[in-house]
Coordinates of C-alpha atoms in Angstrom, one line a residue:
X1 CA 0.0 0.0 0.0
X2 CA 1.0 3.6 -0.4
X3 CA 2.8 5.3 2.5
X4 CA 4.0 8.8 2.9
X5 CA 7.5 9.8 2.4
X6 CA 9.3 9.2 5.7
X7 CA 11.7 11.4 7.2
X8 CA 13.8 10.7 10.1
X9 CA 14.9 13.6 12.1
X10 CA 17.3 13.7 15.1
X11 CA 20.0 15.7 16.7
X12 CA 22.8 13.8 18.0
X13 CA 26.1 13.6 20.1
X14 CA 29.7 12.8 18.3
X15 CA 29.1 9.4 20.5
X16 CA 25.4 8.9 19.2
X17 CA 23.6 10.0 21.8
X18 CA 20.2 11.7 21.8
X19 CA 20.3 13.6 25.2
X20 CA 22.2 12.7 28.4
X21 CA 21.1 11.2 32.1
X22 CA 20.2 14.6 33.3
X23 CA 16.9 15.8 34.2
X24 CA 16.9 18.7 32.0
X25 CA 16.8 17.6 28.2
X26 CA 20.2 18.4 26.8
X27 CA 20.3 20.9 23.9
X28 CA 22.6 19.1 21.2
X29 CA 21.2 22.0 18.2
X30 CA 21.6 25.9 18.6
X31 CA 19.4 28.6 16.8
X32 CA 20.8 28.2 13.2
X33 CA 19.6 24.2 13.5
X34 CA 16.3 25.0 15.1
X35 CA 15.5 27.6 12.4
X36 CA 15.8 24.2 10.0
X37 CA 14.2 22.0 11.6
X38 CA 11.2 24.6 11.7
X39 CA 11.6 25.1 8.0
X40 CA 11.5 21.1 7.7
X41 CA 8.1 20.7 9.7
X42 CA 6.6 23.7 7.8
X43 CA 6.9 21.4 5.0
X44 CA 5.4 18.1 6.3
X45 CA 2.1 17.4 6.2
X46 CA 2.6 15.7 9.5
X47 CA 4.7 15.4 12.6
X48 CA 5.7 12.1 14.9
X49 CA 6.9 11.4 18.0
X50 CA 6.4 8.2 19.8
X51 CA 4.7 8.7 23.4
X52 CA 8.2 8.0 24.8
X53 CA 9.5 11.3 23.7
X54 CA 5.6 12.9 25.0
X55 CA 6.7 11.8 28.1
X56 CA 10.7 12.5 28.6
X57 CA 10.4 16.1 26.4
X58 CA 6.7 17.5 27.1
X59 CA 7.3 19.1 22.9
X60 CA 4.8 21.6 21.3
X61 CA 5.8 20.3 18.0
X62 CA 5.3 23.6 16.2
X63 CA 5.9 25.3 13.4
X64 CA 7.1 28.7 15.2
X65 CA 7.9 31.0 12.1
X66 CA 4.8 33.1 11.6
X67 CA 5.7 33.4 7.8
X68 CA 5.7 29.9 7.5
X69 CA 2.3 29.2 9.0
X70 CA 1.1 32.2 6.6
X71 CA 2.6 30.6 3.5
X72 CA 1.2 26.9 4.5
X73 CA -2.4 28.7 5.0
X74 CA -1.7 30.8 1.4
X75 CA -1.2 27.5 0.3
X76 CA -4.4 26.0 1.1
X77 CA -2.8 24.2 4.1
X78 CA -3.7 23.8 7.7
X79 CA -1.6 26.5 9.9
X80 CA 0.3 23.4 11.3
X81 CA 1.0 20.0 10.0
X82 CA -1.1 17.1 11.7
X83 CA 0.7 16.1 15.1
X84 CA 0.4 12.1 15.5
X85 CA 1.9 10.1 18.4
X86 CA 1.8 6.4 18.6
X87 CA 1.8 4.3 21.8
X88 CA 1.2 0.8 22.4
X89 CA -0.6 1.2 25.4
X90 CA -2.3 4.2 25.4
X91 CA -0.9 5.6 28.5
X92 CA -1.0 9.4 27.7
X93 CA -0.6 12.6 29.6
X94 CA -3.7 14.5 29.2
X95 CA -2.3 17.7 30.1
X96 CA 0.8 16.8 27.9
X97 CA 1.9 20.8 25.3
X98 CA 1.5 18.3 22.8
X99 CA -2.4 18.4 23.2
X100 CA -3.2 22.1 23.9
X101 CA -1.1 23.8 21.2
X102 CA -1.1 23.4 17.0
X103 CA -3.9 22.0 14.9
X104 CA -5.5 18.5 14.4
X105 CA -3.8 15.1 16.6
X106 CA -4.2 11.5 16.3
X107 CA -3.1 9.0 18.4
X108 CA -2.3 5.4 16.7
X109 CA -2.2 2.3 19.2
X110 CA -3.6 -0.9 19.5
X111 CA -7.2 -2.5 20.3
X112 CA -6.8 -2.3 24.1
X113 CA -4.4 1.0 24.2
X114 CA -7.5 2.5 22.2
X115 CA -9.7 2.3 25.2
X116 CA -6.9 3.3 27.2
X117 CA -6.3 6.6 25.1
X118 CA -10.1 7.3 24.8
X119 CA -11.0 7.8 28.2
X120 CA -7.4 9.7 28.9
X121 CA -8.3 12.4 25.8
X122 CA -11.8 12.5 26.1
X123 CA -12.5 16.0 25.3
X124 CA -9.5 17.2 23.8
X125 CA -10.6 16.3 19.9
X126 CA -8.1 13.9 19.0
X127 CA -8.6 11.4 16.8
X128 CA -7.7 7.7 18.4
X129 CA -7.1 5.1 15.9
X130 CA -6.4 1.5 16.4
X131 CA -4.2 -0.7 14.1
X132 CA -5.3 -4.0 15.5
X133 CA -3.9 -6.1 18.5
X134 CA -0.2 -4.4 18.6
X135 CA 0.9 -1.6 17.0
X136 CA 1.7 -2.1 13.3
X137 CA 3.5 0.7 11.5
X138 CA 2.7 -0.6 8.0
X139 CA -0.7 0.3 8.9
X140 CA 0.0 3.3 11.1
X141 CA 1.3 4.6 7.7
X142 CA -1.4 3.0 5.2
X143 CA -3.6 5.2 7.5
X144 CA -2.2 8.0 7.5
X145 CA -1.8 8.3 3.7
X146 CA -4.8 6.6 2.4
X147 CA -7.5 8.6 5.5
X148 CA -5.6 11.7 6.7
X149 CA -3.7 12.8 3.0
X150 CA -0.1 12.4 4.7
X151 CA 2.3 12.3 1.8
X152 CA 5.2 13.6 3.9
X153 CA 5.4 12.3 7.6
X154 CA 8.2 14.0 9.6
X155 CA 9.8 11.6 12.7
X156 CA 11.3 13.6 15.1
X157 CA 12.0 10.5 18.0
X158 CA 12.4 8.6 19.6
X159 CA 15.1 6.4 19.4
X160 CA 12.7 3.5 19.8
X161 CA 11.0 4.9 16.7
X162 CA 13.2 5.5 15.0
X163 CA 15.3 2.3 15.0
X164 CA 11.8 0.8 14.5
X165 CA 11.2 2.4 11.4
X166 CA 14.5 1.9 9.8
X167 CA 14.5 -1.7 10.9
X168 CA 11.4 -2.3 9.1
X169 CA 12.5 -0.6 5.8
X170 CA 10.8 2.3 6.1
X171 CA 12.7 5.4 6.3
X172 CA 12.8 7.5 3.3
X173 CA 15.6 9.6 4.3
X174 CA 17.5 10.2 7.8
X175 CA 17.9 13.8 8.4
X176 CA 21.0 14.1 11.3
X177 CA 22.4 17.3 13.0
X178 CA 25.7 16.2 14.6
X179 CA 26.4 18.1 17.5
X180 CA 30.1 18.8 18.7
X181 CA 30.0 17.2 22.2
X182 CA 30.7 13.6 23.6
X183 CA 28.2 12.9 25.9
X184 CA 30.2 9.9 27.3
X185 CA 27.4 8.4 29.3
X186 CA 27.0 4.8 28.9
X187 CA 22.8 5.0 29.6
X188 CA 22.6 7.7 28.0
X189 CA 19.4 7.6 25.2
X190 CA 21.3 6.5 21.8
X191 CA 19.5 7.1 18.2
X192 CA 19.3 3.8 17.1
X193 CA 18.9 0.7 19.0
X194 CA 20.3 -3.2 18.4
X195 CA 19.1 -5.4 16.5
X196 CA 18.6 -6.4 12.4
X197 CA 18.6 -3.8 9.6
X198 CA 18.0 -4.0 6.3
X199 CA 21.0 -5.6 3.9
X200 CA 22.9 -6.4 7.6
X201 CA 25.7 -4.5 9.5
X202 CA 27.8 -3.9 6.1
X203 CA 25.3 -2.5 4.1
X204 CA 26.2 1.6 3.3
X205 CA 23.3 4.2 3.3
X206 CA 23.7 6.7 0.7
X207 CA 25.0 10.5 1.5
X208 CA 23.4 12.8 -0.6
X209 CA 23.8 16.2 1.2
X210 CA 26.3 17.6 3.9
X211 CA 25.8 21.4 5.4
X212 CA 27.0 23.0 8.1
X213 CA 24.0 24.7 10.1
X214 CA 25.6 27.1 12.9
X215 CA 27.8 24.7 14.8
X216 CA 26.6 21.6 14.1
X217 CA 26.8 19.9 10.7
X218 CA 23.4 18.3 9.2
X219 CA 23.9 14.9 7.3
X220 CA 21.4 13.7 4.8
X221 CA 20.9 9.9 4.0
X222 CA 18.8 7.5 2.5
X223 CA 18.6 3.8 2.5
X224 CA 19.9 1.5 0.3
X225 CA 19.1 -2.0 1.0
X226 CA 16.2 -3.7 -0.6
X227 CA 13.1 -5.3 1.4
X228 CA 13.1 -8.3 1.9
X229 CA 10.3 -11.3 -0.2
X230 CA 7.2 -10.0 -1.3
X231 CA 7.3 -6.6 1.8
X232 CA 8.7 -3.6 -0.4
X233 CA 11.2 -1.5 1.4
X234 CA 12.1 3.0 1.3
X235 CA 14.5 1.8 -0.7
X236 CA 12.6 -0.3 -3.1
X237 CA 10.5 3.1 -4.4
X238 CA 13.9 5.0 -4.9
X239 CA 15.2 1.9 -7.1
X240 CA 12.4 1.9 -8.9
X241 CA 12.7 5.5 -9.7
X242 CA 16.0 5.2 -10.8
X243 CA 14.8 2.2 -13.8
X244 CA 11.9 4.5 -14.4
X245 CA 14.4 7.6 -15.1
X246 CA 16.5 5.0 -17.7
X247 CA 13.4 3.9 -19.4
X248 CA 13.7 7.8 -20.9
X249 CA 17.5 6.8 -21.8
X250 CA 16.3 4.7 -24.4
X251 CA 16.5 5.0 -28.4
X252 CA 13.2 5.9 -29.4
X253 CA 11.3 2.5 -30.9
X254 CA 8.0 2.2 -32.3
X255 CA 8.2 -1.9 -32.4
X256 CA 9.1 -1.9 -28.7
X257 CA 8.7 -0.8 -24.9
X258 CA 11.4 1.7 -23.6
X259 CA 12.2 0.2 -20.3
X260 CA 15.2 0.5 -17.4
X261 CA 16.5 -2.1 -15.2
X262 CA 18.6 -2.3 -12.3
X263 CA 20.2 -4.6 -10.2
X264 CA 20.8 -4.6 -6.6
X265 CA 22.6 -6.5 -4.2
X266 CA 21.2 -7.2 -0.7
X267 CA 23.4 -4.9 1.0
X268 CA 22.8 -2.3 -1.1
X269 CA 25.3 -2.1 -4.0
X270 CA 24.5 -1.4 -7.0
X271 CA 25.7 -4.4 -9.5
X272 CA 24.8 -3.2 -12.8
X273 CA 21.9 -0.7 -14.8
X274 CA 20.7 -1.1 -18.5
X275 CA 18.0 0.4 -21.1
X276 CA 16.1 -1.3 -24.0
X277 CA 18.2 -1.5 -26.8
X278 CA 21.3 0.0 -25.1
X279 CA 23.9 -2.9 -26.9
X280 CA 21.5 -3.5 -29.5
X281 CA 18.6 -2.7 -31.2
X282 CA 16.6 -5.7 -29.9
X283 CA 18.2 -5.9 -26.5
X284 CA 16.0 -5.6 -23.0
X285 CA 17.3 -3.8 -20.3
X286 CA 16.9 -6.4 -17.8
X287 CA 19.3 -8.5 -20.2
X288 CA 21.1 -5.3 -20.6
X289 CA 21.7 -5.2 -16.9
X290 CA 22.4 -9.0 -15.8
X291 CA 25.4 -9.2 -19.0
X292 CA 27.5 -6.6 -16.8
X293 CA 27.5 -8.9 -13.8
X294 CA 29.9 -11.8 -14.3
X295 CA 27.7 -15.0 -13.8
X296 CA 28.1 -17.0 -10.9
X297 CA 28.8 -13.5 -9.2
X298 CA 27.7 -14.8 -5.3
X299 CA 25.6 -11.4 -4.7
X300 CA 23.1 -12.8 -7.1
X301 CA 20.8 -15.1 -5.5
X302 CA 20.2 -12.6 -2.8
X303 CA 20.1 -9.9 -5.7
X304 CA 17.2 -7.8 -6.8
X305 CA 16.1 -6.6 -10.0
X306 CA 14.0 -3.4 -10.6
X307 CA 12.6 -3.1 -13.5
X308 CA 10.3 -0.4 -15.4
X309 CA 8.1 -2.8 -16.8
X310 CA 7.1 -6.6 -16.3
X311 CA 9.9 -9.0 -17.8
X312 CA 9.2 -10.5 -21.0
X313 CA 7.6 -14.1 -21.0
X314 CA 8.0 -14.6 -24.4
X315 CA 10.1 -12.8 -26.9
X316 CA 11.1 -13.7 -30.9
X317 CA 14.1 -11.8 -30.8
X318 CA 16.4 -14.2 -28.3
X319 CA 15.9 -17.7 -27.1
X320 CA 14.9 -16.8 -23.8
X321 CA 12.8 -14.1 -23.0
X322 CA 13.7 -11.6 -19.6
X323 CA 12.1 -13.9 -16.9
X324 CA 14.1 -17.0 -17.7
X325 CA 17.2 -14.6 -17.8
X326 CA 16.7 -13.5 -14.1
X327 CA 15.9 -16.6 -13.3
X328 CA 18.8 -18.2 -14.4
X329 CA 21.1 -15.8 -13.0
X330 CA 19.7 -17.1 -9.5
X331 CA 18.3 -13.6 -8.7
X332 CA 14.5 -14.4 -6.5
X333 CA 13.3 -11.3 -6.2
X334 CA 12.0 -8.3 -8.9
X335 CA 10.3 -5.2 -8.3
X336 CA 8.3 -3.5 -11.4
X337 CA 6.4 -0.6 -11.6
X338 CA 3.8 -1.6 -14.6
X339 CA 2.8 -5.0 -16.4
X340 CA 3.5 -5.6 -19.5
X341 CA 0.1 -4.5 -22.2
X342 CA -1.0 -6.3 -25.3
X343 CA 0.5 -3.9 -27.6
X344 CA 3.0 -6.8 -28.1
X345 CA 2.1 -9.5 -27.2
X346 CA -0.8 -11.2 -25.7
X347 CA -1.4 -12.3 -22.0
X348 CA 2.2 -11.5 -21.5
X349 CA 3.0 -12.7 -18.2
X350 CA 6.0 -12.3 -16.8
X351 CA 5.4 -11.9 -13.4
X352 CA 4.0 -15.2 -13.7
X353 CA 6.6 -16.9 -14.7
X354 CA 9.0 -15.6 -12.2
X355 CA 6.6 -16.2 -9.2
X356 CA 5.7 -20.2 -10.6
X357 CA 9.4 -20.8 -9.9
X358 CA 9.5 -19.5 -6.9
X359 CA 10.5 -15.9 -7.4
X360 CA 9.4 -13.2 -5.2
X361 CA 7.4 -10.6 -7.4
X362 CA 6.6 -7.1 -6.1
X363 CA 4.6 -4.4 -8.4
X364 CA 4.6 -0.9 -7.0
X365 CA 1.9 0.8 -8.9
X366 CA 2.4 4.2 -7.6
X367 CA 5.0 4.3 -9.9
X368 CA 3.3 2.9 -13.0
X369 CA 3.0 6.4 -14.7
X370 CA 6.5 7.0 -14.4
X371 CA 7.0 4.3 -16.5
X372 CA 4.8 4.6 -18.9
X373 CA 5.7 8.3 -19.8
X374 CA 8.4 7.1 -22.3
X375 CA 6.5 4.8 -23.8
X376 CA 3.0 7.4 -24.9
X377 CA 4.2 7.1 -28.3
X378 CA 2.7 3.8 -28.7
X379 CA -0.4 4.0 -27.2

């Protein structure tokens, strides 16, 4: 299902801590850094904290600029972005700045935390919403995009929640201020907690922006590693983008699809790309991809391939069509953003075929126009 874009956004110690054993919440950002992450909730359309952070920080989760609010509301947008908290039980504070300051709240927790939360907020307008027996964050976003409009969801803490989310693949982006102190405690709160995360303790997260803001330095990153079977990850939605963006790569045909392909190792590394017709003129791009990689390569059979469009079933122009290609290069898992049409052939089926032999097949739909935008010319 659809989820909003999630953002994960912390300030943090040299050491990696989020605040030390005080009783007064250590200040890791200055002025420069606040004045960002106000700018960054002016343009969410919602704002998290787990009920851990309620409790231990009493925030107002604001947007404090004036000219901010003004432009959201010139916009056609609620003064302040939807505040949402999440708790498992539904122990919550009442009284709590996070209930008597902004604009709309909602509370997501589970079948017996609802009651909890309901008679603790009664009154106070917000919205309680169970997810079932425990709290699910699949559906705690599926909710929140599909019922409330949330298409960018900013985290702001926990650690619990956040290792949470990034455990479970889905973080969109981790937004860090690193602060220049050692906190040196050894209890002291930490960002992210043990435990399995996606493509294991060597897979890389990408750096795609590095600023310093006053005298800390923000650090912008985004995940990698595939999901994992048939549960997309963050990071399956950006590789599909990028074979969407090399379907527009290809040499204009009126006797084919233009489609991109790439292939990803579980960690995260990228093993190869390719376009339709890239080596030849009747070349596919998932073939295009899978002849870069030397075969045998060991990455493979925990390899995914993203690809624009469906792999080809059948095809007169090689002896074996895209499907039996992946297949035989022992990758079990594909991601496509659009199956294949008739234009071609009939009742392609590709997916089919992969599944049937065991392959894990995921189809992300929300990015089925993407891929059919270089391919208008045949319709």
């Amino acid at each position: 299902m659809p989820h909003p874009y999630v953002l994960l956004s912390a300030a943090v110690s040299l050491d990696g801590r989020l605040d030390d054993t005080g009783p007064e919440r250590l200040l890791l950002s200055g002025p420069a850094d606040f004045d960002r992450v106000d700018e960054v909730r002016a343009d969410s359309d919602a704002i998290l904290v787990g009920a851990g952070t309620l409790r231990a920080d009493n925030p107002r989760l604001l947007v404090n600029s004036a000219e901010r609010r003004a432009a959201r509301v010139a916009a056609g947008r609620p003064a302040y972005p939807l505040k949402v908290t999440v708790s498992g039980t539904g122990d919550l504070d009442p009284t709590a700045n996070f209930w008597s300051t902004g604009g709309e709240k909602v509370v997501y927790t589970s079948d017996e935390g609802a009651v909890t939360a309901a008679e603790a907020l009664r009154g106070l307008g917000v919205d309680v919403v169970s997810v079932g027996p425990g709290l699910d964050w699949r559906a705690v976003l599926t909710h929140l995009h599909d019922v409330r409009g949330v298409r960018r969801l900013m985290v702001e803490g926990g650690g619990r929640v956040h290792t949470q989310l990034l455990q479970q693949g889905l973080a969109d982006e981790l937004q860090l201020a690193l602060a220049p102190l050692v906190v040196g405690q050894p209890h002291a709160p930490k960002l992210f907690g043990s435990g399995a995360y996606p493509g294991g303790p060597r897979s890389r997260m990408r750096l795609i922006e590095t600023r310093p803001v006053g005298d800390v330095v923000l650090m912008r990153y985004v995940p990698t590693a595939p999901g994992t079977g048939p549960v997309p990850s963050a990071a399956d939605h950006r590789w599909l983008e990028l074979a969407c963006e090399l379907a527009a790569e290809c040499p204009p045909s009126r006797t084919a699809f233009s489609v991109g392909a790439v292939v990803v190792a579980a960690d995260g590394t990228e093993l190869a790309r390719g376009y339709s017709r890239e080596s030849d003129p009747v070349s596919h791009a998932e073939e295009a991809a899978l002849a870069k990689i030397a075969p045998g390569d060991p990455r493979l059979p925990g390899a995914t391939v993203y690809s624009s469009l469906e792999p080809c079933a059948r095809r007169a122009s090689r002896p074996a069509p895209c499907a039996r290609l992946i297949l035989d290069a022992g990758v079990r898992r594909v991601v496509t953003a659009w199956r294949e049409p008739d234009t071609f052939v009939a009742a392609a089926d590709g997916n089919g075929l992969l599944a049937a032999a065991g392959a894990d097949v995921v189809v992300l739909l929300e990015h089925e126009s993407a891929a059919k935008a270089p391919n208008r010319h045949l319709n």
